[in-house]
PDB file of C-alpha atoms in Angstrom:
ATOM      1  CA  UNK A   1       0.189  -0.191   0.023  1.00  0.00           C
ATOM      2  CA  UNK A   2       1.442   3.210  -1.076  1.00  0.00           C
ATOM      3  CA  UNK A   3      -0.118   7.034   0.396  1.00  0.00           C
ATOM      4  CA  UNK A   4      -1.211   7.417  -2.685  1.00  0.00           C
ATOM      5  CA  UNK A   5      -3.180   3.984  -2.532  1.00  0.00           C
ATOM      6  CA  UNK A   6      -6.034   2.377  -0.446  1.00  0.00           C
ATOM      7  CA  UNK A   7      -5.772  -1.558   1.122  1.00  0.00           C
ATOM      8  CA  UNK A   8      -7.984  -3.832   2.860  1.00  0.00           C
ATOM      9  CA  UNK A   9      -7.038  -4.585   6.499  1.00  0.00           C
ATOM     10  CA  UNK A  10      -7.419  -7.900   9.028  1.00  0.00           C
ATOM     11  CA  UNK A  11      -8.570  -6.116  11.829  1.00  0.00           C
ATOM     12  CA  UNK A  12     -11.089  -7.300  14.293  1.00  0.00           C
ATOM     13  CA  UNK A  13     -11.178 -11.566  12.285  1.00  0.00           C
ATOM     14  CA  UNK A  14     -12.822  -9.456   9.385  1.00  0.00           C
ATOM     15  CA  UNK A  15     -11.153  -7.027   6.560  1.00  0.00           C
ATOM     16  CA  UNK A  16     -11.722  -3.335   6.218  1.00  0.00           C
ATOM     17  CA  UNK A  17     -10.651  -1.188   3.771  1.00  0.00           C
ATOM     18  CA  UNK A  18      -7.748   0.952   4.625  1.00  0.00           C
ATOM     19  CA  UNK A  19      -5.363   4.067   3.873  1.00  0.00           C
ATOM     20  CA  UNK A  20      -2.679   5.509   5.146  1.00  0.00           C
ATOM     21  CA  UNK A  21      -2.487   8.085   7.818  1.00  0.00           C
ATOM     22  CA  UNK A  22      -0.967  11.896   7.053  1.00  0.00           C
ATOM     23  CA  UNK A  23       0.331   8.875   3.737  1.00  0.00           C
ATOM     24  CA  UNK A  24       2.454  11.065   2.921  1.00  0.00           C
ATOM     25  CA  UNK A  25       4.839  10.832   6.260  1.00  0.00           C
ATOM     26  CA  UNK A  26       5.215   7.717   5.436  1.00  0.00           C
ATOM     27  CA  UNK A  27       7.158   4.430   1.952  1.00  0.00           C
ATOM     28  CA  UNK A  28       4.845   2.326   1.003  1.00  0.00           C
ATOM     29  CA  UNK A  29       4.020  -1.142   2.948  1.00  0.00           C
ATOM     30  CA  UNK A  30       4.173  -4.802   2.476  1.00  0.00           C
ATOM     31  CA  UNK A  31       1.760  -7.162   2.636  1.00  0.00           C
ATOM     32  CA  UNK A  32       1.525  -8.149   6.232  1.00  0.00           C
ATOM     33  CA  UNK A  33       3.622  -5.815   7.309  1.00  0.00           C
ATOM     34  CA  UNK A  34       2.082  -5.046  11.257  1.00  0.00           C
ATOM     35  CA  UNK A  35       0.361  -1.456  11.135  1.00  0.00           C
ATOM     36  CA  UNK A  36      -1.936   0.857  13.894  1.00  0.00           C
ATOM     37  CA  UNK A  37      -5.011   1.619  13.552  1.00  0.00           C
ATOM     38  CA  UNK A  38      -5.164   5.207  13.921  1.00  0.00           C
ATOM     39  CA  UNK A  39      -8.919   6.952  13.523  1.00  0.00           C
ATOM     40  CA  UNK A  40     -11.315   5.614  11.413  1.00  0.00           C
ATOM     41  CA  UNK A  41     -13.161   7.778   7.977  1.00  0.00           C
ATOM     42  CA  UNK A  42     -15.957   6.398   7.540  1.00  0.00           C
ATOM     43  CA  UNK A  43     -15.645   2.265   6.881  1.00  0.00           C
ATOM     44  CA  UNK A  44     -12.201   2.461   6.287  1.00  0.00           C
ATOM     45  CA  UNK A  45      -9.448   2.851   8.641  1.00  0.00           C
ATOM     46  CA  UNK A  46      -7.027   4.867   8.608  1.00  0.00           C
ATOM     47  CA  UNK A  47      -3.900   3.425   9.808  1.00  0.00           C
ATOM     48  CA  UNK A  48       0.258   3.803   9.943  1.00  0.00           C
ATOM     49  CA  UNK A  49       2.947   1.094  10.529  1.00  0.00           C
ATOM     50  CA  UNK A  50       3.244  -0.304  14.062  1.00  0.00           C
ATOM     51  CA  UNK A  51       6.491   1.158  15.314  1.00  0.00           C
ATOM     52  CA  UNK A  52       7.588   3.799  13.311  1.00  0.00           C
ATOM     53  CA  UNK A  53       6.915   7.305  14.297  1.00  0.00           C
ATOM     54  CA  UNK A  54       7.060   9.440  11.225  1.00  0.00           C
ATOM     55  CA  UNK A  55      10.554  11.428  11.660  1.00  0.00           C
ATOM     56  CA  UNK A  56      12.531   7.525  10.666  1.00  0.00           C
ATOM     57  CA  UNK A  57       9.980   6.062   7.894  1.00  0.00           C
TER      58      UNK A  57
END
């Protein structure tokens, strides 16, 4: 998933549409990379890479 793309994540035993929160701050995510849910926009989860700060990318 890249900042310009939407993807899907598994959360609480279901798959949800997702996009990067403030996507321009993080590079692409690899499939299977752990993420943290930081918000929601409708049914789309806003995510960021788990354990990464926005400064380290």
